[in-house]
mmCIF file of C-alpha atoms in Angstrom:
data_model
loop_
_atom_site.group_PDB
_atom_site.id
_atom_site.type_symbol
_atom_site.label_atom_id
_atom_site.label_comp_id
_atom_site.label_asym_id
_atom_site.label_seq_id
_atom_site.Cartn_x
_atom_site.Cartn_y
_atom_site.Cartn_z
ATOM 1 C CA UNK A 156 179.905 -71.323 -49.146
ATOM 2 C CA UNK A 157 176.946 -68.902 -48.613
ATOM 3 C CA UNK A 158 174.081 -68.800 -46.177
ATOM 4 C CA UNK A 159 171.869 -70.204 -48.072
ATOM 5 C CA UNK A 160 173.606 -72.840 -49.684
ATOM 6 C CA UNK A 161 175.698 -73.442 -45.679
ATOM 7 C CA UNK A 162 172.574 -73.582 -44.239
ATOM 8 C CA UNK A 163 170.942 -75.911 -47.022
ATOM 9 C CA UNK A 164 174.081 -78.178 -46.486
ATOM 10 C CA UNK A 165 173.321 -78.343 -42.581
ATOM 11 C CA UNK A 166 169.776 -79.239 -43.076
ATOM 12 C CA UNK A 167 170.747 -82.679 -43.815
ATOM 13 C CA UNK A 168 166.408 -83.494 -44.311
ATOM 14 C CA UNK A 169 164.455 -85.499 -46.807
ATOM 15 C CA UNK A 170 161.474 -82.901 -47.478
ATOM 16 C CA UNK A 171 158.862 -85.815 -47.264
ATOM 17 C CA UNK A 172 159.858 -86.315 -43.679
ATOM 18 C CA UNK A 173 157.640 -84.360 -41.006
ATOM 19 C CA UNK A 174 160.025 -81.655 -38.925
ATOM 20 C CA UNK A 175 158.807 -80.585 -35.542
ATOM 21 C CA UNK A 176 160.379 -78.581 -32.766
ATOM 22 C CA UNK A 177 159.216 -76.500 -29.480
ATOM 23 C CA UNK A 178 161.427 -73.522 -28.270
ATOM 24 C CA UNK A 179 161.103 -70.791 -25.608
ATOM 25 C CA UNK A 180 161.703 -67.559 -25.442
ATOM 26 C CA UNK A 181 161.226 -64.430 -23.247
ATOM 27 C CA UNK A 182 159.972 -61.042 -23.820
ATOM 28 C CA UNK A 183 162.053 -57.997 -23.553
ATOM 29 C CA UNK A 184 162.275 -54.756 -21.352
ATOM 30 C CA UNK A 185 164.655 -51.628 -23.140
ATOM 31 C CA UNK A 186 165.871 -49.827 -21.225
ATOM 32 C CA UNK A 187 167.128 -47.584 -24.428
ATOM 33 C CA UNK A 188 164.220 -47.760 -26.458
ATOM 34 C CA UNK A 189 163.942 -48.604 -30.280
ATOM 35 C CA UNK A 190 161.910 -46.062 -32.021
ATOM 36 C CA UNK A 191 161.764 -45.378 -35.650
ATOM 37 C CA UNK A 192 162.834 -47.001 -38.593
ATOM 38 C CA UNK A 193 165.163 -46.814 -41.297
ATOM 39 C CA UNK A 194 163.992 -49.486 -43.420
ATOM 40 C CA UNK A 195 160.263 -50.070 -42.474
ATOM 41 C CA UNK A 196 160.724 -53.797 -44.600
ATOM 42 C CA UNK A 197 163.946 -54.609 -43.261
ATOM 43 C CA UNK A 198 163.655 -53.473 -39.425
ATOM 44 C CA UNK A 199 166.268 -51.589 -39.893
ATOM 45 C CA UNK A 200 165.926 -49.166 -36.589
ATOM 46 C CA UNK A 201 167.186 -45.566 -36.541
ATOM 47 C CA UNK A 202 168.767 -45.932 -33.069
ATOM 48 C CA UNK A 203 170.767 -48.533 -31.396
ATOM 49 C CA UNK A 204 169.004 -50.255 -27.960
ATOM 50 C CA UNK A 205 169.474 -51.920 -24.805
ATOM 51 C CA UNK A 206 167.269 -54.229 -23.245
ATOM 52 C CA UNK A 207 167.189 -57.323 -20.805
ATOM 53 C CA UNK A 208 165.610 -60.420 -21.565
ATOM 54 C CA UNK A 209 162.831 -61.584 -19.012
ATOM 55 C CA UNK A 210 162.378 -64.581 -17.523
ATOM 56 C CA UNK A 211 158.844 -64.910 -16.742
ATOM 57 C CA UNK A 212 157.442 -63.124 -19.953
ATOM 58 C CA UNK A 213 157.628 -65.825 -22.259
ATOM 59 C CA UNK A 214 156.021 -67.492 -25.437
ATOM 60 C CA UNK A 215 156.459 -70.752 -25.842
ATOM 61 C CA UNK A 216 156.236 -71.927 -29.697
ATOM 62 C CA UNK A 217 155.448 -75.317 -31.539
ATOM 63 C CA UNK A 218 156.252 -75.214 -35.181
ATOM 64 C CA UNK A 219 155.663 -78.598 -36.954
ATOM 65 C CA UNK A 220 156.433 -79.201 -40.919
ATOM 66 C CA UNK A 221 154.930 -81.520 -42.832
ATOM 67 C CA UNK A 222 153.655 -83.107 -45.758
ATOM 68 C CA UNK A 223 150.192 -82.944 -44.716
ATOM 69 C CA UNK A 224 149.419 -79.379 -44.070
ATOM 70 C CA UNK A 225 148.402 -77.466 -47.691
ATOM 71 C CA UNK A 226 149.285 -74.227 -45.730
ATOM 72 C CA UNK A 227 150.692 -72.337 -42.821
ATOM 73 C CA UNK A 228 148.290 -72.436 -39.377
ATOM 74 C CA UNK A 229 149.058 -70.136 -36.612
ATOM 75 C CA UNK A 230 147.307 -70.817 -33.336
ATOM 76 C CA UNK A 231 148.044 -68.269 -30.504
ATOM 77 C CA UNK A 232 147.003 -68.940 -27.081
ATOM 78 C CA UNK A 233 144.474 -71.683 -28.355
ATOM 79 C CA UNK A 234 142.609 -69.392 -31.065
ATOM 80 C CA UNK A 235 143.580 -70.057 -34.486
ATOM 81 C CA UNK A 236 144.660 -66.919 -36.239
ATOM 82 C CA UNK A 237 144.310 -65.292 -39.286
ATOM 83 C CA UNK A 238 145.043 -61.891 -41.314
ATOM 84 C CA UNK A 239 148.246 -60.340 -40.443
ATOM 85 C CA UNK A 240 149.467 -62.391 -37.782
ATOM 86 C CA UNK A 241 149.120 -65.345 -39.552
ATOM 87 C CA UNK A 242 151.030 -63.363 -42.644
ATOM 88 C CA UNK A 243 153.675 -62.101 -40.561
ATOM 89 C CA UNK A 244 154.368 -65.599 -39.842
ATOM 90 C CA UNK A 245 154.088 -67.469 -42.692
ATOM 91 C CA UNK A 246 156.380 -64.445 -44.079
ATOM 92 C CA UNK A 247 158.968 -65.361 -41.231
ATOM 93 C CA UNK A 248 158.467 -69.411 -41.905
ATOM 94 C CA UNK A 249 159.636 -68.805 -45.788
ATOM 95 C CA UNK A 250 163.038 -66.656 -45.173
ATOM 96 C CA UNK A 251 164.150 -70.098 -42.965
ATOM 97 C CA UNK A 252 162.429 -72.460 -45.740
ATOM 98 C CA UNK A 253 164.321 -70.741 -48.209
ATOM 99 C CA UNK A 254 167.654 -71.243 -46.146
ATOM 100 C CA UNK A 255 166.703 -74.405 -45.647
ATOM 101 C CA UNK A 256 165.859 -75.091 -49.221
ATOM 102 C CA UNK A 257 162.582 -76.772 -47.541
ATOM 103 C CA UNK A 258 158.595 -75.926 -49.346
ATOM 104 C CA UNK A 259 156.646 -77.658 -46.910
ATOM 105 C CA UNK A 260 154.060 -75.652 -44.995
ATOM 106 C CA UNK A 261 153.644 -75.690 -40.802
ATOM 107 C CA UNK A 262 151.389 -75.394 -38.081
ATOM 108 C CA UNK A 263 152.524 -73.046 -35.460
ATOM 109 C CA UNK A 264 150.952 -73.070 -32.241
ATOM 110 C CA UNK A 265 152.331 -70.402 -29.565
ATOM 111 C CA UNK A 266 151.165 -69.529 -25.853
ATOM 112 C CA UNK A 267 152.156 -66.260 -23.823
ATOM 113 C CA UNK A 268 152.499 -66.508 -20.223
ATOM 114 C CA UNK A 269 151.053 -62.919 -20.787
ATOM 115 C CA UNK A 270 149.053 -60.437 -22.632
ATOM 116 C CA UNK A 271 150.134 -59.900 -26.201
ATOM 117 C CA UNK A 272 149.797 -56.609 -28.015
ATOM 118 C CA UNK A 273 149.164 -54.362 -24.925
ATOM 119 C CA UNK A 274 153.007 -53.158 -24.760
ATOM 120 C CA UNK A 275 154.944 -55.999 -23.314
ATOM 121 C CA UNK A 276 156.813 -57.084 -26.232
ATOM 122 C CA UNK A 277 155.054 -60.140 -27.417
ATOM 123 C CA UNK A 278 155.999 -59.720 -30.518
ATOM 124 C CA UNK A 279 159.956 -60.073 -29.151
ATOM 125 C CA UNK A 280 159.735 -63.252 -27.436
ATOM 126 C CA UNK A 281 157.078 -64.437 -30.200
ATOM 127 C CA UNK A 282 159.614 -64.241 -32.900
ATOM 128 C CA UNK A 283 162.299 -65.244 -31.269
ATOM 129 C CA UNK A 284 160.720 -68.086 -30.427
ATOM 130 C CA UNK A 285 159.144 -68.797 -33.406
ATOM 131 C CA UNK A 286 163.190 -68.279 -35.494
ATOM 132 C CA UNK A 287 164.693 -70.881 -32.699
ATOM 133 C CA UNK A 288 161.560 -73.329 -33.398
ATOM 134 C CA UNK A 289 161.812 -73.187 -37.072
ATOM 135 C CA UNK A 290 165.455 -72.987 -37.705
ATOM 136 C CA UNK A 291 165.907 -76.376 -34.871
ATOM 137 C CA UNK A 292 162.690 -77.916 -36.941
ATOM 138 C CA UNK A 293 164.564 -77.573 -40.265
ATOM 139 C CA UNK A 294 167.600 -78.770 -38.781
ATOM 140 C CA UNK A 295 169.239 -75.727 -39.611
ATOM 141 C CA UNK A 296 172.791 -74.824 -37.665
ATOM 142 C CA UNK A 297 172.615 -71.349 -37.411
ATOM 143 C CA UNK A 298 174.889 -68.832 -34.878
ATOM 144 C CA UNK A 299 173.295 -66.308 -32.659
ATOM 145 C CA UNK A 300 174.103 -63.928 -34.203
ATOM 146 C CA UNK A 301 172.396 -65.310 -37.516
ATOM 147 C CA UNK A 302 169.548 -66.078 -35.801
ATOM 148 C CA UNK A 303 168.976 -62.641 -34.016
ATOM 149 C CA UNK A 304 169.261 -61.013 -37.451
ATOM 150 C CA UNK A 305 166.373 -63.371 -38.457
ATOM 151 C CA UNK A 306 164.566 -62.717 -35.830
ATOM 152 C CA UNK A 307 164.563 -58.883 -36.371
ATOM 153 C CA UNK A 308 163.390 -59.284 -39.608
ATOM 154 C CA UNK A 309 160.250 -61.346 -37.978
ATOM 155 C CA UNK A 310 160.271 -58.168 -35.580
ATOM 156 C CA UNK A 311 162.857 -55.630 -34.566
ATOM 157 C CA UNK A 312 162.863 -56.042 -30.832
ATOM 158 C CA UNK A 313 162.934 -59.916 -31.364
ATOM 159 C CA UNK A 314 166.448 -59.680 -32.426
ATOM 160 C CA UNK A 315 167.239 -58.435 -28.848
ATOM 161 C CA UNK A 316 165.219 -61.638 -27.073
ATOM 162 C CA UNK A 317 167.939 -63.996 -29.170
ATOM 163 C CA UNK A 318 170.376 -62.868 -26.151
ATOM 164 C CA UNK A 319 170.227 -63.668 -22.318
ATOM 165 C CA UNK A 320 170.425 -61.349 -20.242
ATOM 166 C CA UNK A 321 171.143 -57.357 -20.949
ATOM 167 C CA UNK A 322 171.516 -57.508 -24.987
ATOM 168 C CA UNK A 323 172.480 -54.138 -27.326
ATOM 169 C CA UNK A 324 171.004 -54.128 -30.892
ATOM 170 C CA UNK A 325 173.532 -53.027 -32.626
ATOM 171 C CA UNK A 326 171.521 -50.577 -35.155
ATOM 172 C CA UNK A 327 174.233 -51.142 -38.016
ATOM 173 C CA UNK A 328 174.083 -50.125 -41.359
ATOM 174 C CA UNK A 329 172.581 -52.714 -43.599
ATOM 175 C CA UNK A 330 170.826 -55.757 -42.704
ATOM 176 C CA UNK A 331 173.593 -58.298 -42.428
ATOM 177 C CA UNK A 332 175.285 -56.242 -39.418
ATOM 178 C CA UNK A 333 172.053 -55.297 -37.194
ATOM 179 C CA UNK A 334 172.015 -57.701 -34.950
ATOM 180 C CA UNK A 335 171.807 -58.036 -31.030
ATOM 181 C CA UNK A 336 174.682 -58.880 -28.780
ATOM 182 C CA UNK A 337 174.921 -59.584 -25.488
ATOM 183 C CA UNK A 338 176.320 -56.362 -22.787
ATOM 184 C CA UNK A 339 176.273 -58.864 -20.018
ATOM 185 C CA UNK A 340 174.753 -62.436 -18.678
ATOM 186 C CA UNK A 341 172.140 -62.907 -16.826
ATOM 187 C CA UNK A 342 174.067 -63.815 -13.573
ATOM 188 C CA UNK A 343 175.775 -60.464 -14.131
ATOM 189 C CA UNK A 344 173.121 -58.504 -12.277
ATOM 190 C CA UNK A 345 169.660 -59.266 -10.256
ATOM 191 C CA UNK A 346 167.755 -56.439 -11.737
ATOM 192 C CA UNK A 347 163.819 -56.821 -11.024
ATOM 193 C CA UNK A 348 161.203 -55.822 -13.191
ATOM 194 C CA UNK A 349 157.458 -56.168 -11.874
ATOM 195 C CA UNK A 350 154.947 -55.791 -14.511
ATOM 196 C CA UNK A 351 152.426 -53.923 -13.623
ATOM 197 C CA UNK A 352 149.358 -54.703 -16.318
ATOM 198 C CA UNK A 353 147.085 -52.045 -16.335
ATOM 199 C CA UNK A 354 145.474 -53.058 -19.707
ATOM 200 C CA UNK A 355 145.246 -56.528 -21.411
ATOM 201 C CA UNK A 356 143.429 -55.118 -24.413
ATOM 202 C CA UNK A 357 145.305 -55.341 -27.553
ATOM 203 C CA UNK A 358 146.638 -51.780 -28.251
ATOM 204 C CA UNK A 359 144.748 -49.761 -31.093
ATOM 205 C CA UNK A 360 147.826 -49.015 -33.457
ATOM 206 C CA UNK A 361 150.637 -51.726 -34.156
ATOM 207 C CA UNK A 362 153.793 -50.219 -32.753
ATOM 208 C CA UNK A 363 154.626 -50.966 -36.925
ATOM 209 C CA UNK A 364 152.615 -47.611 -37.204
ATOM 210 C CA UNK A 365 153.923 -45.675 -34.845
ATOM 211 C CA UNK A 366 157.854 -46.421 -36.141
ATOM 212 C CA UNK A 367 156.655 -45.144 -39.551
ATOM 213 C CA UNK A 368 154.718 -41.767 -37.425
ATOM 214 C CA UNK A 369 158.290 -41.369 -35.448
ATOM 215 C CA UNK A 370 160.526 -39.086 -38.324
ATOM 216 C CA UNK A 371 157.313 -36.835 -38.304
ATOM 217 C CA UNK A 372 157.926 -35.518 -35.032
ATOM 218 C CA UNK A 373 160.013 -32.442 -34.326
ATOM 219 C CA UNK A 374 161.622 -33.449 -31.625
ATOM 220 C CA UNK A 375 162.837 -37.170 -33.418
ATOM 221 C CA UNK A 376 166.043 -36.215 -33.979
ATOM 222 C CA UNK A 377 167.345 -34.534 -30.856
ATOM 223 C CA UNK A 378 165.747 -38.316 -29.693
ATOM 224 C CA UNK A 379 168.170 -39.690 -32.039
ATOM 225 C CA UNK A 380 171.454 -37.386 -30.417
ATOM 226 C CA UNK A 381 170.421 -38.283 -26.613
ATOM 227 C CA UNK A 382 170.120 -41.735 -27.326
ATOM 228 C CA UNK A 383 173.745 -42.128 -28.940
ATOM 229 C CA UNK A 384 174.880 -40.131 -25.294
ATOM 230 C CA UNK A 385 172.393 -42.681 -23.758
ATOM 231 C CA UNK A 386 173.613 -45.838 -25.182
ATOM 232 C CA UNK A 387 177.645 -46.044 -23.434
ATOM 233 C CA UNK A 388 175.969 -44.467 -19.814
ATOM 234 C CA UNK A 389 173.686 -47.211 -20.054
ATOM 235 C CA UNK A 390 176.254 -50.021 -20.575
ATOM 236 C CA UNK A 391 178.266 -48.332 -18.098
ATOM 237 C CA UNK A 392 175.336 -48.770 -15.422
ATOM 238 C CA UNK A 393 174.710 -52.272 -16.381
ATOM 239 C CA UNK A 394 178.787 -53.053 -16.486
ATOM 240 C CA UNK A 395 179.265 -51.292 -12.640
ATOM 241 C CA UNK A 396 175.785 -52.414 -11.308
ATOM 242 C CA UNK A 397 174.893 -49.030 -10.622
ATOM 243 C CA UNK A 398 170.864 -49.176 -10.149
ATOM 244 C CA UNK A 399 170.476 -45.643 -9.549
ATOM 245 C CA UNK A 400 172.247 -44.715 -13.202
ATOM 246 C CA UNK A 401 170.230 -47.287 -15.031
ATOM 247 C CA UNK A 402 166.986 -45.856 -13.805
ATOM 248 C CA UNK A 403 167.332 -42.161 -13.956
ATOM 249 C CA UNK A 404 168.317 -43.253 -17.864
ATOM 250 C CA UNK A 405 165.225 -46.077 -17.887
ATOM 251 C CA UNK A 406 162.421 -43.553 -16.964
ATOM 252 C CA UNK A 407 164.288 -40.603 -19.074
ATOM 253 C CA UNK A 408 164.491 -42.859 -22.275
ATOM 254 C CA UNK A 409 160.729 -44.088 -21.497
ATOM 255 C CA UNK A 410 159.205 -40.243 -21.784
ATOM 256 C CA UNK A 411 161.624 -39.485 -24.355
ATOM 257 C CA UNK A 412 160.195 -41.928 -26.698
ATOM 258 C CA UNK A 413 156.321 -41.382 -25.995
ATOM 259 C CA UNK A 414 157.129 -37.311 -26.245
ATOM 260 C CA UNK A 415 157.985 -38.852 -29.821
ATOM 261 C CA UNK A 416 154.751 -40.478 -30.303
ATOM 262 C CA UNK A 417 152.725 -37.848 -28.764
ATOM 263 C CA UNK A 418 154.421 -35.081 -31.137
ATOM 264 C CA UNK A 419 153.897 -37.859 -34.563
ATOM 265 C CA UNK A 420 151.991 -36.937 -36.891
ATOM 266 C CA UNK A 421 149.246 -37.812 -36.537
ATOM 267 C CA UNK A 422 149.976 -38.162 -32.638
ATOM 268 C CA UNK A 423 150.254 -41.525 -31.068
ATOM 269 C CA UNK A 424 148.850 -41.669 -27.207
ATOM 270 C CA UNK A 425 149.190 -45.268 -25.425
ATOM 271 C CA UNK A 426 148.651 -44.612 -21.892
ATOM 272 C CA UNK A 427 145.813 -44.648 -19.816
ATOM 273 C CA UNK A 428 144.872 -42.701 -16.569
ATOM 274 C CA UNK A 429 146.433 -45.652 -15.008
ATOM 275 C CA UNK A 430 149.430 -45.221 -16.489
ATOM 276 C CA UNK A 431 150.176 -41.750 -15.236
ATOM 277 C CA UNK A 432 149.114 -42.708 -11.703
ATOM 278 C CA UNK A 433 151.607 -45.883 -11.722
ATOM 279 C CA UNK A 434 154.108 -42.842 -12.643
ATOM 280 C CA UNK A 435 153.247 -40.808 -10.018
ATOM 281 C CA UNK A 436 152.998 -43.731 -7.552
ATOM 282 C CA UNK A 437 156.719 -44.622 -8.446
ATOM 283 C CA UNK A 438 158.264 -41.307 -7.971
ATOM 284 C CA UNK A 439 156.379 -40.753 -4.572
ATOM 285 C CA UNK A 440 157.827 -44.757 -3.589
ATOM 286 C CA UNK A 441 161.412 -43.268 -4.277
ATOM 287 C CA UNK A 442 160.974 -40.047 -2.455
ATOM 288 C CA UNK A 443 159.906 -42.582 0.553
ATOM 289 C CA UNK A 444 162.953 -44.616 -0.135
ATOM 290 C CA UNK A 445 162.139 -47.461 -2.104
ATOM 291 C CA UNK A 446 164.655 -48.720 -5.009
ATOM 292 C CA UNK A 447 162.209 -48.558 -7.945
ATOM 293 C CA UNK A 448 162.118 -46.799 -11.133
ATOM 294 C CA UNK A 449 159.814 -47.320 -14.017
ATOM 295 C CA UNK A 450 159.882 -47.602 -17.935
ATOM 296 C CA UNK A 451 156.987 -48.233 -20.510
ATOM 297 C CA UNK A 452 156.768 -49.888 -23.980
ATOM 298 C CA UNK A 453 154.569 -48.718 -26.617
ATOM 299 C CA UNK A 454 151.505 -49.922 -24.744
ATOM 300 C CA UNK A 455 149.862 -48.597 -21.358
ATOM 301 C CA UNK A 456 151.556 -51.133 -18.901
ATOM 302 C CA UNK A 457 154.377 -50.086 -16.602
ATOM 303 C CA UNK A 458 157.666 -52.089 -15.973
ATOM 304 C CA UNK A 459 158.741 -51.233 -12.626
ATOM 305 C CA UNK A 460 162.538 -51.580 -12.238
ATOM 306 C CA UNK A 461 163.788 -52.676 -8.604
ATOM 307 C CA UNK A 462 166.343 -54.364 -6.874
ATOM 308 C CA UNK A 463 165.955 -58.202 -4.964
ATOM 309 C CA UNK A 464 165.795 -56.821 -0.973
ATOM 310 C CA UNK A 465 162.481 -54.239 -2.174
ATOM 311 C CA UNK A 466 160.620 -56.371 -4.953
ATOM 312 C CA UNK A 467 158.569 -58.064 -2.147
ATOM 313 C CA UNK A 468 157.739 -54.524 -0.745
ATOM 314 C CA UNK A 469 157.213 -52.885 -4.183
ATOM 315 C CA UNK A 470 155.134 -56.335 -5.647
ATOM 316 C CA UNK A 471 152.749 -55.877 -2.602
ATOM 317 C CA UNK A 472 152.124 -51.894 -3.085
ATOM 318 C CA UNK A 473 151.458 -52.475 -6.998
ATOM 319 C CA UNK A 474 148.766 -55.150 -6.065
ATOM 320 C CA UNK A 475 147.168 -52.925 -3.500
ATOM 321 C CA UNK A 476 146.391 -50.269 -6.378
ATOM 322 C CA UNK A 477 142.767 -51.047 -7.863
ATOM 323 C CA UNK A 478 143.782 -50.300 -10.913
ATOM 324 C CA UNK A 479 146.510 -52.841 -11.574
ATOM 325 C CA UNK A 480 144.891 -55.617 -12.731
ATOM 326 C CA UNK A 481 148.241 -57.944 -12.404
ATOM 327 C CA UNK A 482 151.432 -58.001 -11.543
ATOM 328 C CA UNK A 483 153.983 -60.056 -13.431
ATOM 329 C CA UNK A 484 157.076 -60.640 -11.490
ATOM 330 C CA UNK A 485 160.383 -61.107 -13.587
ATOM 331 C CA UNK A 486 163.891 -61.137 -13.287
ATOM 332 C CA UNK A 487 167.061 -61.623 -16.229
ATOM 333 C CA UNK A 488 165.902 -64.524 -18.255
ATOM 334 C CA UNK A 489 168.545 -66.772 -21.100
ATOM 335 C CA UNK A 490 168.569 -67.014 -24.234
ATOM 336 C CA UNK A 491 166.113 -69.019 -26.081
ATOM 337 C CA UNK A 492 166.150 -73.015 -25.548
ATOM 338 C CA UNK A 493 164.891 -75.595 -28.012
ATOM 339 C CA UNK A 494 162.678 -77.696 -25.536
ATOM 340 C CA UNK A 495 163.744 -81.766 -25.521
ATOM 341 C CA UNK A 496 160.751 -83.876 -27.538
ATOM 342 C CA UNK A 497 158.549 -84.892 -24.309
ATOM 343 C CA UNK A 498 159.613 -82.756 -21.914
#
């Protein structure tokens, strides 16, 4: 039996019948950074990655089919949305309609615990929400793995946020075998990461851009060799809970990929003054002794990495800088849940 007919069989739902469902999901942090596409319409990346899922970065998603609605409504943090967001997700809503052999439109409504678009991988815990929503909605039985290859076609990172824990996108070579799985649990390893949010504006240029920028640059594919040697030191790190491994390869991934953007053509700059300072501010913590290290998504916020005995220590010098404007304290989050009807 095929997907689409396996999944039609699971649905098991009269398409008269309203189909609602609430799932969460949290946001990502890569520590090998995807960067660069090989199929732009397929999110198809050029490298593989390795990330861990957050815990306290999360969208929350409502996606409700019915009879009623005469077409897709996405409302995101209370504003109802149009123009490509809403397209991107009425795109994503018809790949699971079509598995479930289902034409009725939805109403999505989603909420971030923080700021989208500004480089903390909203659009990862968005989708992934959004694919666990929809797919329990339609009463589709889907696998994880099936249902981080959806998500990555919502968004590539989202694919990653299917997993708990420290996840590997496998980069593959078509799109049935790119797909996340997971390098270890969540329990495996008390990693911190403190958000420091420099920046809740929405970033000027979709990180959709910048992967179709990233072949331009000269240095892309020496990127492409280092993260290959990258890839097994960082699941050796995360395997042997060796902190000071993972971070050295964190912060040299993290300026790797921005040397990337800022070589694109044209060139692709996302940090701010604050942003270098946070930098500096980190190195000058570890030459004091503090167990931090830091890594940045295409976006001017900083992830500071740190261990459980220092976060209180590093949380309170992060809020003394005027320039933070918040601190978001996470640690390894699960996979997505489907939340109970009323809970």
């Amino acid at each position: 039996m095929g997907n689409s007919s396996r999944a039609a069989f699971h649905s098991r739902r009269r398409q008269e019948d309203a189909m609602r469902a609430t799932a969460t999901a949290g946001s990502n942090i890569a520590i090998v950074k995807y960067w660069g596409a090989r199929d732009l319409a397929l999110n198809l990346p050029a490298n593989g990655s390795i990330s861990l899922t957050l815990d306290a970065a999360r969208t929350t998603t409502t996606v409700d089919f019915a009879p009623a609605y005469e077409a897709d409504a996405l409302v995101l943090n209370g504003r109802e949305m149009g123009g490509t967001a809403l397209a991107r997700v009425s795109a994503h809503l018809d790949r699971l309609r079509a598995l479930a052999g289902v034409n009725l439109r939805a109403r999505v409504e989603t909420a971030n615990t923080f700021p989208e678009g500004s480089g903390i991988a909203s659009s990862a815990s968005g989708f992934a929400a959004l694919t666990v929503a929809a797919a329990a909605a339609l009463g589709l039985r889907l696998s994880e793995r099936e249902l981080s290859r959806l998500a990555r076609l919502g968004s590539g990172s989202a694919c990653r946020s299917i997993i708990g824990g420290w996840a590997e996108w496998l980069a593959g070579t078509c799109d049935e075998d790119s797909y996340a799985v997971q390098v270890a649990p969540p329990e495996h390893w008390d990693v911190r990461d403190l958000v420091a949010v420099v920046s809740a504006e929405p970033k000027a240029v979709p990180s959709a851009k910048g992967h179709e920028r990233a072949a331009s640059s000269p240095l892309f594919e020496a990127r492409l060799r280092q993260v290959e040697e990258a890839l097994p030191a960082v699941r050796r790190a995360i395997l042997e809970r060796d902190f000071h491994a993972l971070g050295v390869l964190a912060e040299a991934d993290a300026l790797s990929m921005h040397a990337i953007m800022l070589t694109s053509a044209p060139p692709l700059l996302y940090w701010l003054p604050a942003t270098v300072e946070l930098i500096r501010q980190v190195w000058q913590w570890r030459l004091e002794g503090l167990p931090c290290y830091f890594t940045i998504d295409a976006g001017p916020n900083v992830h500071v990495l740190t261990l459980p005995q220092a976060v209180a220590h590093v949380a309170e010098r992060l809020r003394a800088l005027p320039f933070v404007r918040q601190v978001i304290p996470c640690g390894p989050g699960p996979a997505p849940r489907v939340i109970p009807s009323g809970a």
